[in-house]
Amino acid sequence: MDHTHPYDSAHTQKAIGTLLKRFPILKMTSLGQSVLGRDIPLLRIGDPRKPTVLYVATHHGMEWITTEVLLSYVEDFCRLAGTERHVYGIRPSCVAENRCLCIVPQLNPDGADLQIHGIPGNDPVRERLLFYNGGNPDFTRWQANARGVDLNHNYNAGFAAYKRLEREKGIFGGAPTRFSGEYPESEPETAALASYIRRHENIRMILTLHTQGEEIYYSSGDCIPPSSARIAALFGRMTGYRPSRPEGMAAYGGLTDWFIQAFNRPAFTFECGRGQNPLPQNKASDIYEAIREALFTAPLLV
Ligand SMILES: [Zn+2]
C-alpha cells in the first residue's frame, strides 16, 4: 500500500484499481453513490452464498486512515490466498473457498475529501457546507457526509432517543459531527449499505473500523448477541484493545447498533489507534499490525 498519499476518494479508487489488477480473486461492484455522486466501492472475495463477514471503514471524514488499514488487509489476504501459506494457523486460500469477505473501504468519500482538501471554490454546495461548518472554511475537523449528517448516527437504532440527546447538545441541523439526519437511512451512503445488508442474509458478522481509543464495542444498549462477548474478549486478546460497551452519544444510531438490534448477530466497532483524530497517516501500519489477527480470524467465527 502507498503510505504517502492521504486516502481521499481518488487515491482510494486508484489503490483499489491496482489491487484488482494484481489479484483476480478480488471482485468489485458499486455499493451506490455518495451525496455528491462519488462511487462507493464494494469489494468481495469469495462466494456471497457462503457465510460472510462485512468489513466497513471511513464512516467519518477524519478517519480515512481506516481506509488504508482495510485495504492493507485486502492486499495481505489476497497475496496469501494465492499461496498455501498459513497465518495465525489460518490458511487464507481455504478461507477464500469457504467464506465470503465483503469490504467497504470508504463509506463516506465526500467526508474524507472534505476533511483532506476542504471545499473547492467552485463547489456548487460550498455555501451550504460552510453554513453546516458554522461559517468556518477549515474542514479539518469534519466527520459528516456532504449534507452534514454523521453517518454513524443515521442508522435505525435508538434514533428517537438520540434525537433528544442531540437537541440537548444544541444540534438542530447539518453539522461537522453528531447530527443524525432527518430520519434513519436518510442519506444515500447509509441507505445503500443498510439495503445491501438486508438483501444479503449470509452476512453473519460486521467489523467496522473507526479511530481512536483502542477499544472494541460489541453491544447495543442491553442487547448482546450470542457469542459477542466471547468474540470481543478474543479480539481484545489479539489486538490489545479493550472490549467495551458504548455509553452516551456513542451508544445510538451506529451501524454496529443497528446490525445487533435488527439481526441479533455479532457486530464490532474497532476504535483503532490512540491519539487525536485525525491520526497521522504514519500510524496506519501500526494499526494494521495491531488488528491484523482479528481481521484474519473473523471469517472463521461465522
Ligand atoms: Zn468514527
PDB file of C-alpha atoms and ligand atoms in Angstrom:
ATOM      1  CA  MET A   1       0.000   0.000   0.000  1.00  0.00           C
ATOM      2  CA  ASP A   2       1.027   3.564  -0.637  1.00  0.00           C
ATOM      3  CA  HIS A   3       1.621   5.203   2.723  1.00  0.00           C
ATOM      4  CA  THR A   4       2.467   8.650   1.389  1.00  0.00           C
ATOM      5  CA  HIS A   5      -0.833   9.972  -0.008  1.00  0.00           C
ATOM      6  CA  PRO A   6      -3.904  10.501   2.150  1.00  0.00           C
ATOM      7  CA  TYR A   7      -6.759   8.182   1.226  1.00  0.00           C
ATOM      8  CA  ASP A   8      -9.158  10.618  -0.377  1.00  0.00           C
ATOM      9  CA  SER A   9     -11.690   9.196  -2.838  1.00  0.00           C
ATOM     10  CA  ALA A  10      -9.400   9.461  -5.872  1.00  0.00           C
ATOM     11  CA  HIS A  11      -6.447   7.800  -4.176  1.00  0.00           C
ATOM     12  CA  THR A  12      -8.714   5.087  -2.790  1.00  0.00           C
ATOM     13  CA  GLN A  13     -10.101   4.348  -6.267  1.00  0.00           C
ATOM     14  CA  LYS A  14      -6.557   4.192  -7.635  1.00  0.00           C
ATOM     15  CA  ALA A  15      -5.383   1.833  -4.886  1.00  0.00           C
ATOM     16  CA  ILE A  16      -8.398  -0.423  -5.490  1.00  0.00           C
ATOM     17  CA  GLY A  17      -7.686  -0.412  -9.244  1.00  0.00           C
ATOM     18  CA  THR A  18      -4.132  -1.622  -8.562  1.00  0.00           C
ATOM     19  CA  LEU A  19      -5.380  -4.392  -6.249  1.00  0.00           C
ATOM     20  CA  LEU A  20      -7.952  -5.548  -8.830  1.00  0.00           C
ATOM     21  CA  LYS A  21      -5.212  -5.858 -11.468  1.00  0.00           C
ATOM     22  CA  ARG A  22      -2.932  -7.808  -9.149  1.00  0.00           C
ATOM     23  CA  PHE A  23      -5.482 -10.206  -7.670  1.00  0.00           C
ATOM     24  CA  PRO A  24      -8.120 -11.904  -9.863  1.00  0.00           C
ATOM     25  CA  ILE A  25      -9.684 -13.330  -6.692  1.00  0.00           C
ATOM     26  CA  LEU A  26     -10.796  -9.789  -5.788  1.00  0.00           C
ATOM     27  CA  LYS A  27     -14.054  -8.528  -7.312  1.00  0.00           C
ATOM     28  CA  MET A  28     -15.530  -5.050  -7.222  1.00  0.00           C
ATOM     29  CA  THR A  29     -19.043  -3.739  -7.574  1.00  0.00           C
ATOM     30  CA  SER A  30     -20.574  -0.444  -6.577  1.00  0.00           C
ATOM     31  CA  LEU A  31     -22.473  -0.147  -3.311  1.00  0.00           C
ATOM     32  CA  GLY A  32     -24.018   3.111  -4.512  1.00  0.00           C
ATOM     33  CA  GLN A  33     -23.196   6.777  -4.715  1.00  0.00           C
ATOM     34  CA  SER A  34     -22.492   9.468  -2.159  1.00  0.00           C
ATOM     35  CA  VAL A  35     -24.442  12.739  -1.859  1.00  0.00           C
ATOM     36  CA  LEU A  36     -22.010  14.368  -4.294  1.00  0.00           C
ATOM     37  CA  GLY A  37     -22.195  11.449  -6.724  1.00  0.00           C
ATOM     38  CA  ARG A  38     -18.931   9.740  -5.828  1.00  0.00           C
ATOM     39  CA  ASP A  39     -18.907   5.998  -6.210  1.00  0.00           C
ATOM     40  CA  ILE A  40     -18.785   3.860  -3.048  1.00  0.00           C
ATOM     41  CA  PRO A  41     -16.815   0.732  -3.937  1.00  0.00           C
ATOM     42  CA  LEU A  42     -17.735  -2.677  -2.586  1.00  0.00           C
ATOM     43  CA  LEU A  43     -15.028  -5.335  -2.764  1.00  0.00           C
ATOM     44  CA  ARG A  44     -15.634  -9.055  -2.484  1.00  0.00           C
ATOM     45  CA  ILE A  45     -13.508 -12.126  -2.012  1.00  0.00           C
ATOM     46  CA  GLY A  46     -15.294 -15.475  -2.251  1.00  0.00           C
ATOM     47  CA  ASP A  47     -18.825 -16.627  -2.973  1.00  0.00           C
ATOM     48  CA  PRO A  48     -21.555 -14.458  -1.376  1.00  0.00           C
ATOM     49  CA  ARG A  49     -23.676 -17.574  -0.824  1.00  0.00           C
ATOM     50  CA  LYS A  50     -21.121 -18.611   1.806  1.00  0.00           C
ATOM     51  CA  PRO A  51     -21.102 -17.269   5.390  1.00  0.00           C
ATOM     52  CA  THR A  52     -19.993 -13.673   5.033  1.00  0.00           C
ATOM     53  CA  VAL A  53     -18.113 -11.120   7.094  1.00  0.00           C
ATOM     54  CA  LEU A  54     -18.622  -7.471   6.198  1.00  0.00           C
ATOM     55  CA  TYR A  55     -15.791  -5.009   6.892  1.00  0.00           C
ATOM     56  CA  VAL A  56     -16.506  -1.271   6.734  1.00  0.00           C
ATOM     57  CA  ALA A  57     -14.156   1.715   7.034  1.00  0.00           C
ATOM     58  CA  THR A  58     -14.374   5.524   6.885  1.00  0.00           C
ATOM     59  CA  HIS A  59     -17.841   6.366   8.135  1.00  0.00           C
ATOM     60  CA  HIS A  60     -16.187   9.577   9.346  1.00  0.00           C
ATOM     61  CA  GLY A  61     -14.207  12.173   7.393  1.00  0.00           C
ATOM     62  CA  MET A  62     -11.366  12.455   9.895  1.00  0.00           C
ATOM     63  CA  GLU A  63     -10.931   8.677   9.995  1.00  0.00           C
ATOM     64  CA  TRP A  64      -9.799   7.993   6.419  1.00  0.00           C
ATOM     65  CA  ILE A  65      -6.705   6.252   7.802  1.00  0.00           C
ATOM     66  CA  THR A  66      -9.056   3.263   8.321  1.00  0.00           C
ATOM     67  CA  THR A  67      -9.423   3.002   4.520  1.00  0.00           C
ATOM     68  CA  GLU A  68      -5.684   2.438   4.236  1.00  0.00           C
ATOM     69  CA  VAL A  69      -5.805  -0.107   7.080  1.00  0.00           C
ATOM     70  CA  LEU A  70      -8.634  -2.069   5.469  1.00  0.00           C
ATOM     71  CA  LEU A  71      -7.029  -2.008   2.018  1.00  0.00           C
ATOM     72  CA  SER A  72      -3.804  -3.276   3.635  1.00  0.00           C
ATOM     73  CA  TYR A  73      -5.827  -6.253   4.860  1.00  0.00           C
ATOM     74  CA  VAL A  74      -7.313  -6.819   1.396  1.00  0.00           C
ATOM     75  CA  GLU A  75      -3.830  -6.799  -0.143  1.00  0.00           C
ATOM     76  CA  ASP A  76      -2.395  -9.049   2.562  1.00  0.00           C
ATOM     77  CA  PHE A  77      -5.279 -11.514   2.361  1.00  0.00           C
ATOM     78  CA  CYS A  78      -5.251 -11.726  -1.452  1.00  0.00           C
ATOM     79  CA  ARG A  79      -1.481 -12.197  -1.553  1.00  0.00           C
ATOM     80  CA  LEU A  80      -1.615 -15.047   0.986  1.00  0.00           C
ATOM     81  CA  ALA A  81      -4.706 -16.616  -0.616  1.00  0.00           C
ATOM     82  CA  GLY A  82      -2.642 -17.147  -3.756  1.00  0.00           C
ATOM     83  CA  THR A  83      -0.330 -19.454  -1.760  1.00  0.00           C
ATOM     84  CA  GLU A  84      -0.835 -22.397   0.571  1.00  0.00           C
ATOM     85  CA  ARG A  85       0.697 -20.470   3.444  1.00  0.00           C
ATOM     86  CA  HIS A  86      -0.780 -20.269   6.926  1.00  0.00           C
ATOM     87  CA  VAL A  87      -1.109 -17.182   9.060  1.00  0.00           C
ATOM     88  CA  TYR A  88      -2.210 -17.453  12.714  1.00  0.00           C
ATOM     89  CA  GLY A  89      -2.966 -21.109  11.946  1.00  0.00           C
ATOM     90  CA  ILE A  90      -5.387 -19.997   9.216  1.00  0.00           C
ATOM     91  CA  ARG A  91      -4.991 -20.791   5.523  1.00  0.00           C
ATOM     92  CA  PRO A  92      -6.390 -17.805   3.583  1.00  0.00           C
ATOM     93  CA  SER A  93      -6.732 -19.898   0.396  1.00  0.00           C
ATOM     94  CA  CYS A  94      -9.096 -22.169   2.328  1.00  0.00           C
ATOM     95  CA  VAL A  95     -10.990 -19.212   3.831  1.00  0.00           C
ATOM     96  CA  ALA A  96     -11.496 -17.790   0.337  1.00  0.00           C
ATOM     97  CA  GLU A  97     -13.168 -21.039  -0.729  1.00  0.00           C
ATOM     98  CA  ASN A  98     -15.423 -21.458   2.266  1.00  0.00           C
ATOM     99  CA  ARG A  99     -16.283 -17.939   3.337  1.00  0.00           C
ATOM    100  CA  CYS A 100     -17.074 -14.610   1.742  1.00  0.00           C
ATOM    101  CA  LEU A 101     -15.369 -11.351   2.683  1.00  0.00           C
ATOM    102  CA  CYS A 102     -17.244  -8.166   1.748  1.00  0.00           C
ATOM    103  CA  ILE A 103     -15.306  -4.948   2.150  1.00  0.00           C
ATOM    104  CA  VAL A 104     -16.494  -1.330   2.007  1.00  0.00           C
ATOM    105  CA  PRO A 105     -13.201   0.545   2.304  1.00  0.00           C
ATOM    106  CA  GLN A 106     -14.662   4.054   2.198  1.00  0.00           C
ATOM    107  CA  LEU A 107     -18.338   4.559   3.031  1.00  0.00           C
ATOM    108  CA  ASN A 108     -18.020   8.359   3.209  1.00  0.00           C
ATOM    109  CA  PRO A 109     -15.911   9.535   0.243  1.00  0.00           C
ATOM    110  CA  ASP A 110     -17.352  13.078   0.366  1.00  0.00           C
ATOM    111  CA  GLY A 111     -16.477  13.452   4.049  1.00  0.00           C
ATOM    112  CA  ALA A 112     -12.935  12.158   3.533  1.00  0.00           C
ATOM    113  CA  ASP A 113     -12.360  14.536   0.607  1.00  0.00           C
ATOM    114  CA  LEU A 114     -13.731  17.491   2.574  1.00  0.00           C
ATOM    115  CA  GLN A 115     -11.527  16.720   5.554  1.00  0.00           C
ATOM    116  CA  ILE A 116      -8.422  16.320   3.394  1.00  0.00           C
ATOM    117  CA  HIS A 117      -8.936  19.060   0.781  1.00  0.00           C
ATOM    118  CA  GLY A 118     -11.594  21.426   2.149  1.00  0.00           C
ATOM    119  CA  ILE A 119     -14.141  22.764  -0.340  1.00  0.00           C
ATOM    120  CA  PRO A 120     -13.036  23.843  -3.798  1.00  0.00           C
ATOM    121  CA  GLY A 121     -14.012  27.445  -4.618  1.00  0.00           C
ATOM    122  CA  ASN A 122     -16.383  26.411  -7.404  1.00  0.00           C
ATOM    123  CA  ASP A 123     -18.210  23.699  -5.451  1.00  0.00           C
ATOM    124  CA  PRO A 124     -21.982  24.103  -6.025  1.00  0.00           C
ATOM    125  CA  VAL A 125     -22.689  23.147  -2.403  1.00  0.00           C
ATOM    126  CA  ARG A 126     -19.990  25.435  -0.987  1.00  0.00           C
ATOM    127  CA  GLU A 127     -22.345  27.848   0.777  1.00  0.00           C
ATOM    128  CA  ARG A 128     -24.357  25.085   2.351  1.00  0.00           C
ATOM    129  CA  LEU A 129     -21.262  23.252   3.605  1.00  0.00           C
ATOM    130  CA  LEU A 130     -19.844  26.460   5.062  1.00  0.00           C
ATOM    131  CA  PHE A 131     -23.153  27.012   6.847  1.00  0.00           C
ATOM    132  CA  TYR A 132     -23.045  23.489   8.339  1.00  0.00           C
ATOM    133  CA  ASN A 133     -19.464  24.170   9.409  1.00  0.00           C
ATOM    134  CA  GLY A 134     -20.511  27.309  11.293  1.00  0.00           C
ATOM    135  CA  GLY A 135     -19.011  29.595   8.624  1.00  0.00           C
ATOM    136  CA  ASN A 136     -15.563  28.112   9.196  1.00  0.00           C
ATOM    137  CA  PRO A 137     -13.597  27.437   5.977  1.00  0.00           C
ATOM    138  CA  ASP A 138     -11.394  24.962   7.876  1.00  0.00           C
ATOM    139  CA  PHE A 139     -12.811  21.461   7.362  1.00  0.00           C
ATOM    140  CA  THR A 140     -10.059  19.525   9.138  1.00  0.00           C
ATOM    141  CA  ARG A 141     -12.488  18.571  11.943  1.00  0.00           C
ATOM    142  CA  TRP A 142     -15.181  17.343   9.515  1.00  0.00           C
ATOM    143  CA  GLN A 143     -16.733  13.935  10.214  1.00  0.00           C
ATOM    144  CA  ALA A 144     -20.105  14.047   8.433  1.00  0.00           C
ATOM    145  CA  ASN A 145     -21.182  13.493   4.823  1.00  0.00           C
ATOM    146  CA  ALA A 146     -21.851  16.350   2.386  1.00  0.00           C
ATOM    147  CA  ARG A 147     -25.245  17.093   3.965  1.00  0.00           C
ATOM    148  CA  GLY A 148     -23.757  17.485   7.427  1.00  0.00           C
ATOM    149  CA  VAL A 149     -25.130  14.136   8.596  1.00  0.00           C
ATOM    150  CA  ASP A 150     -22.985  11.953  10.835  1.00  0.00           C
ATOM    151  CA  LEU A 151     -23.399   8.643   9.022  1.00  0.00           C
ATOM    152  CA  ASN A 152     -22.718   6.565  12.101  1.00  0.00           C
ATOM    153  CA  HIS A 153     -25.739   8.103  13.829  1.00  0.00           C
ATOM    154  CA  ASN A 154     -28.049   7.689  10.834  1.00  0.00           C
ATOM    155  CA  TYR A 155     -28.962   4.009  11.241  1.00  0.00           C
ATOM    156  CA  ASN A 156     -32.269   2.899  12.701  1.00  0.00           C
ATOM    157  CA  ALA A 157     -31.193   2.079  16.255  1.00  0.00           C
ATOM    158  CA  GLY A 158     -32.391   4.241  19.133  1.00  0.00           C
ATOM    159  CA  PHE A 159     -32.957   7.093  16.690  1.00  0.00           C
ATOM    160  CA  ALA A 160     -35.657   8.937  18.689  1.00  0.00           C
ATOM    161  CA  ALA A 161     -33.677   8.693  21.942  1.00  0.00           C
ATOM    162  CA  TYR A 162     -30.591  10.005  20.174  1.00  0.00           C
ATOM    163  CA  LYS A 163     -32.583  12.935  18.750  1.00  0.00           C
ATOM    164  CA  ARG A 164     -33.338  14.073  22.291  1.00  0.00           C
ATOM    165  CA  LEU A 165     -29.645  13.925  23.277  1.00  0.00           C
ATOM    166  CA  GLU A 166     -28.709  15.739  20.084  1.00  0.00           C
ATOM    167  CA  ARG A 167     -31.092  18.635  20.831  1.00  0.00           C
ATOM    168  CA  GLU A 168     -29.772  18.856  24.386  1.00  0.00           C
ATOM    169  CA  LYS A 169     -26.331  19.349  22.843  1.00  0.00           C
ATOM    170  CA  GLY A 170     -27.717  22.173  20.676  1.00  0.00           C
ATOM    171  CA  ILE A 171     -27.514  20.283  17.387  1.00  0.00           C
ATOM    172  CA  PHE A 172     -30.564  21.048  15.237  1.00  0.00           C
ATOM    173  CA  GLY A 173     -29.320  20.516  11.702  1.00  0.00           C
ATOM    174  CA  GLY A 174     -26.359  19.735   9.467  1.00  0.00           C
ATOM    175  CA  ALA A 175     -23.058  19.932  11.368  1.00  0.00           C
ATOM    176  CA  PRO A 176     -19.446  18.697  11.172  1.00  0.00           C
ATOM    177  CA  THR A 177     -20.272  15.854  13.559  1.00  0.00           C
ATOM    178  CA  ARG A 178     -23.090  14.179  15.523  1.00  0.00           C
ATOM    179  CA  PHE A 179     -26.176  15.352  13.573  1.00  0.00           C
ATOM    180  CA  SER A 180     -28.138  12.152  12.913  1.00  0.00           C
ATOM    181  CA  GLY A 181     -30.187  13.353   9.920  1.00  0.00           C
ATOM    182  CA  GLU A 182     -33.916  13.846   9.397  1.00  0.00           C
ATOM    183  CA  TYR A 183     -34.778  10.162   9.681  1.00  0.00           C
ATOM    184  CA  PRO A 184     -32.929   6.810   9.754  1.00  0.00           C
ATOM    185  CA  GLU A 185     -31.145   5.963   6.498  1.00  0.00           C
ATOM    186  CA  SER A 186     -31.958   9.403   5.092  1.00  0.00           C
ATOM    187  CA  GLU A 187     -28.506   9.503   3.458  1.00  0.00           C
ATOM    188  CA  PRO A 188     -27.567   7.662   0.250  1.00  0.00           C
ATOM    189  CA  GLU A 189     -24.463   6.183   1.882  1.00  0.00           C
ATOM    190  CA  THR A 190     -26.264   4.583   4.846  1.00  0.00           C
ATOM    191  CA  ALA A 191     -29.337   3.677   2.779  1.00  0.00           C
ATOM    192  CA  ALA A 192     -27.137   1.810   0.283  1.00  0.00           C
ATOM    193  CA  LEU A 193     -25.258  -0.085   2.968  1.00  0.00           C
ATOM    194  CA  ALA A 194     -28.325  -0.980   5.056  1.00  0.00           C
ATOM    195  CA  SER A 195     -30.175  -2.112   1.954  1.00  0.00           C
ATOM    196  CA  TYR A 196     -27.234  -4.270   0.902  1.00  0.00           C
ATOM    197  CA  ILE A 197     -27.125  -5.873   4.353  1.00  0.00           C
ATOM    198  CA  ARG A 198     -30.880  -6.585   4.314  1.00  0.00           C
ATOM    199  CA  ARG A 199     -30.551  -8.241   0.891  1.00  0.00           C
ATOM    200  CA  HIS A 200     -27.601 -10.438   1.936  1.00  0.00           C
ATOM    201  CA  GLU A 201     -28.761 -12.676   4.721  1.00  0.00           C
ATOM    202  CA  ASN A 202     -25.439 -14.542   4.719  1.00  0.00           C
ATOM    203  CA  ILE A 203     -23.777 -11.581   6.404  1.00  0.00           C
ATOM    204  CA  ARG A 204     -23.093 -13.104   9.801  1.00  0.00           C
ATOM    205  CA  MET A 205     -20.768 -10.512  11.297  1.00  0.00           C
ATOM    206  CA  ILE A 206     -19.764  -6.885  10.755  1.00  0.00           C
ATOM    207  CA  LEU A 207     -16.464  -5.284  11.694  1.00  0.00           C
ATOM    208  CA  THR A 208     -16.440  -1.503  11.424  1.00  0.00           C
ATOM    209  CA  LEU A 209     -13.216   0.468  11.729  1.00  0.00           C
ATOM    210  CA  HIS A 210     -13.120   3.905  13.351  1.00  0.00           C
ATOM    211  CA  THR A 211     -10.443   5.868  15.207  1.00  0.00           C
ATOM    212  CA  GLN A 212      -9.476   6.243  18.012  1.00  0.00           C
ATOM    213  CA  GLY A 213      -9.193   4.825  21.575  1.00  0.00           C
ATOM    214  CA  GLU A 214      -8.014   1.180  21.251  1.00  0.00           C
ATOM    215  CA  GLU A 215     -11.427  -0.146  22.219  1.00  0.00           C
ATOM    216  CA  ILE A 216     -13.799  -2.720  20.748  1.00  0.00           C
ATOM    217  CA  TYR A 217     -17.527  -2.080  21.151  1.00  0.00           C
ATOM    218  CA  TYR A 218     -19.635  -5.204  20.972  1.00  0.00           C
ATOM    219  CA  SER A 219     -23.079  -4.345  22.394  1.00  0.00           C
ATOM    220  CA  SER A 220     -26.006  -2.049  21.749  1.00  0.00           C
ATOM    221  CA  GLY A 221     -27.690  -0.968  24.962  1.00  0.00           C
ATOM    222  CA  ASP A 222     -28.621  -4.163  26.777  1.00  0.00           C
ATOM    223  CA  CYS A 223     -28.538  -6.159  23.574  1.00  0.00           C
ATOM    224  CA  ILE A 224     -25.570  -8.523  23.266  1.00  0.00           C
ATOM    225  CA  PRO A 225     -25.916 -11.206  20.600  1.00  0.00           C
ATOM    226  CA  PRO A 226     -24.944 -14.765  21.492  1.00  0.00           C
ATOM    227  CA  SER A 227     -21.164 -15.217  21.384  1.00  0.00           C
ATOM    228  CA  SER A 228     -20.461 -11.460  21.010  1.00  0.00           C
ATOM    229  CA  ALA A 229     -18.860 -11.061  24.446  1.00  0.00           C
ATOM    230  CA  ARG A 230     -16.704 -14.150  23.906  1.00  0.00           C
ATOM    231  CA  ILE A 231     -15.572 -12.939  20.469  1.00  0.00           C
ATOM    232  CA  ALA A 232     -14.917  -9.420  21.811  1.00  0.00           C
ATOM    233  CA  ALA A 233     -12.716 -10.946  24.521  1.00  0.00           C
ATOM    234  CA  LEU A 234     -10.853 -12.955  21.874  1.00  0.00           C
ATOM    235  CA  PHE A 235     -10.376  -9.865  19.674  1.00  0.00           C
ATOM    236  CA  GLY A 236      -9.292  -7.996  22.801  1.00  0.00           C
ATOM    237  CA  ARG A 237      -6.510 -10.508  23.449  1.00  0.00           C
ATOM    238  CA  MET A 238      -5.428 -10.426  19.810  1.00  0.00           C
ATOM    239  CA  THR A 239      -5.336  -6.655  19.463  1.00  0.00           C
ATOM    240  CA  GLY A 240      -4.559  -5.403  22.958  1.00  0.00           C
ATOM    241  CA  TYR A 241      -7.704  -3.256  22.597  1.00  0.00           C
ATOM    242  CA  ARG A 242     -10.231  -3.154  25.433  1.00  0.00           C
ATOM    243  CA  PRO A 243     -13.668  -4.757  24.896  1.00  0.00           C
ATOM    244  CA  SER A 244     -16.174  -2.061  25.895  1.00  0.00           C
ATOM    245  CA  ARG A 245     -19.840  -1.196  25.891  1.00  0.00           C
ATOM    246  CA  PRO A 246     -20.535   2.238  24.424  1.00  0.00           C
ATOM    247  CA  GLU A 247     -22.094   4.981  26.539  1.00  0.00           C
ATOM    248  CA  GLY A 248     -23.674   8.387  25.980  1.00  0.00           C
ATOM    249  CA  MET A 249     -23.976   9.646  22.418  1.00  0.00           C
ATOM    250  CA  ALA A 250     -21.770   6.838  21.111  1.00  0.00           C
ATOM    251  CA  ALA A 251     -24.453   4.310  22.047  1.00  0.00           C
ATOM    252  CA  TYR A 252     -27.046   5.229  19.385  1.00  0.00           C
ATOM    253  CA  GLY A 253     -27.595   5.036  15.678  1.00  0.00           C
ATOM    254  CA  GLY A 254     -24.382   3.340  14.611  1.00  0.00           C
ATOM    255  CA  LEU A 255     -24.009   0.501  12.142  1.00  0.00           C
ATOM    256  CA  THR A 256     -22.950  -1.829  14.942  1.00  0.00           C
ATOM    257  CA  ASP A 257     -26.052  -0.900  16.982  1.00  0.00           C
ATOM    258  CA  TRP A 258     -28.409  -1.368  14.087  1.00  0.00           C
ATOM    259  CA  PHE A 259     -26.999  -4.735  12.980  1.00  0.00           C
ATOM    260  CA  ILE A 260     -27.076  -6.066  16.544  1.00  0.00           C
ATOM    261  CA  GLN A 261     -30.635  -4.856  17.158  1.00  0.00           C
ATOM    262  CA  ALA A 262     -32.068  -5.784  13.761  1.00  0.00           C
ATOM    263  CA  PHE A 263     -30.394  -9.174  13.307  1.00  0.00           C
ATOM    264  CA  ASN A 264     -29.143 -10.213  16.770  1.00  0.00           C
ATOM    265  CA  ARG A 265     -25.819 -11.116  15.150  1.00  0.00           C
ATOM    266  CA  PRO A 266     -22.355 -10.032  16.282  1.00  0.00           C
ATOM    267  CA  ALA A 267     -21.017  -6.686  15.167  1.00  0.00           C
ATOM    268  CA  PHE A 268     -17.957  -4.864  16.437  1.00  0.00           C
ATOM    269  CA  THR A 269     -16.719  -1.302  16.299  1.00  0.00           C
ATOM    270  CA  PHE A 270     -12.937  -1.151  16.408  1.00  0.00           C
ATOM    271  CA  GLU A 271     -11.787   2.236  17.703  1.00  0.00           C
ATOM    272  CA  CYS A 272      -8.333   1.906  16.173  1.00  0.00           C
ATOM    273  CA  GLY A 273      -5.173   3.546  17.421  1.00  0.00           C
ATOM    274  CA  ARG A 274      -4.695   6.160  20.057  1.00  0.00           C
ATOM    275  CA  GLY A 275      -4.221   9.920  19.847  1.00  0.00           C
ATOM    276  CA  GLN A 276      -6.233  12.782  18.467  1.00  0.00           C
ATOM    277  CA  ASN A 277      -8.244  12.494  15.244  1.00  0.00           C
ATOM    278  CA  PRO A 278      -7.208  12.670  12.520  1.00  0.00           C
ATOM    279  CA  LEU A 279      -4.449  10.232  13.418  1.00  0.00           C
ATOM    280  CA  PRO A 280      -1.276  10.791  11.382  1.00  0.00           C
ATOM    281  CA  GLN A 281      -1.048   8.564   8.337  1.00  0.00           C
ATOM    282  CA  ASN A 282       2.219   7.005   9.537  1.00  0.00           C
ATOM    283  CA  LYS A 283       0.143   5.220  12.227  1.00  0.00           C
ATOM    284  CA  ALA A 284      -1.623   3.094   9.600  1.00  0.00           C
ATOM    285  CA  SER A 285       0.961   0.274   9.613  1.00  0.00           C
ATOM    286  CA  ASP A 286       0.967   0.015  13.423  1.00  0.00           C
ATOM    287  CA  ILE A 287      -2.831  -0.057  13.493  1.00  0.00           C
ATOM    288  CA  TYR A 288      -2.914  -2.751  10.831  1.00  0.00           C
ATOM    289  CA  GLU A 289      -0.396  -4.870  12.723  1.00  0.00           C
ATOM    290  CA  ALA A 290      -2.445  -4.495  15.918  1.00  0.00           C
ATOM    291  CA  ILE A 291      -5.739  -5.651  14.395  1.00  0.00           C
ATOM    292  CA  ARG A 292      -4.383  -7.990  11.695  1.00  0.00           C
ATOM    293  CA  GLU A 293      -5.004 -11.237  13.558  1.00  0.00           C
ATOM    294  CA  ALA A 294      -8.573 -10.208  14.429  1.00  0.00           C
ATOM    295  CA  LEU A 295      -9.305  -9.322  10.799  1.00  0.00           C
ATOM    296  CA  PHE A 296      -7.948 -12.679   9.575  1.00  0.00           C
ATOM    297  CA  THR A 297      -9.730 -14.639  12.306  1.00  0.00           C
ATOM    298  CA  ALA A 298     -13.196 -13.089  11.905  1.00  0.00           C
ATOM    299  CA  PRO A 299     -14.271 -15.254   8.925  1.00  0.00           C
ATOM    300  CA  LEU A 300     -13.590 -18.413  10.939  1.00  0.00           C
ATOM    301  CA  LEU A 301     -16.005 -17.265  13.644  1.00  0.00           C
ATOM    302  CA  VAL A 302     -19.107 -17.182  11.411  1.00  0.00           C
TER     303      VAL A 302
HETATM  304 ZN    ZN B   1     -15.766   7.247  13.769  1.00  0.00          ZN
END
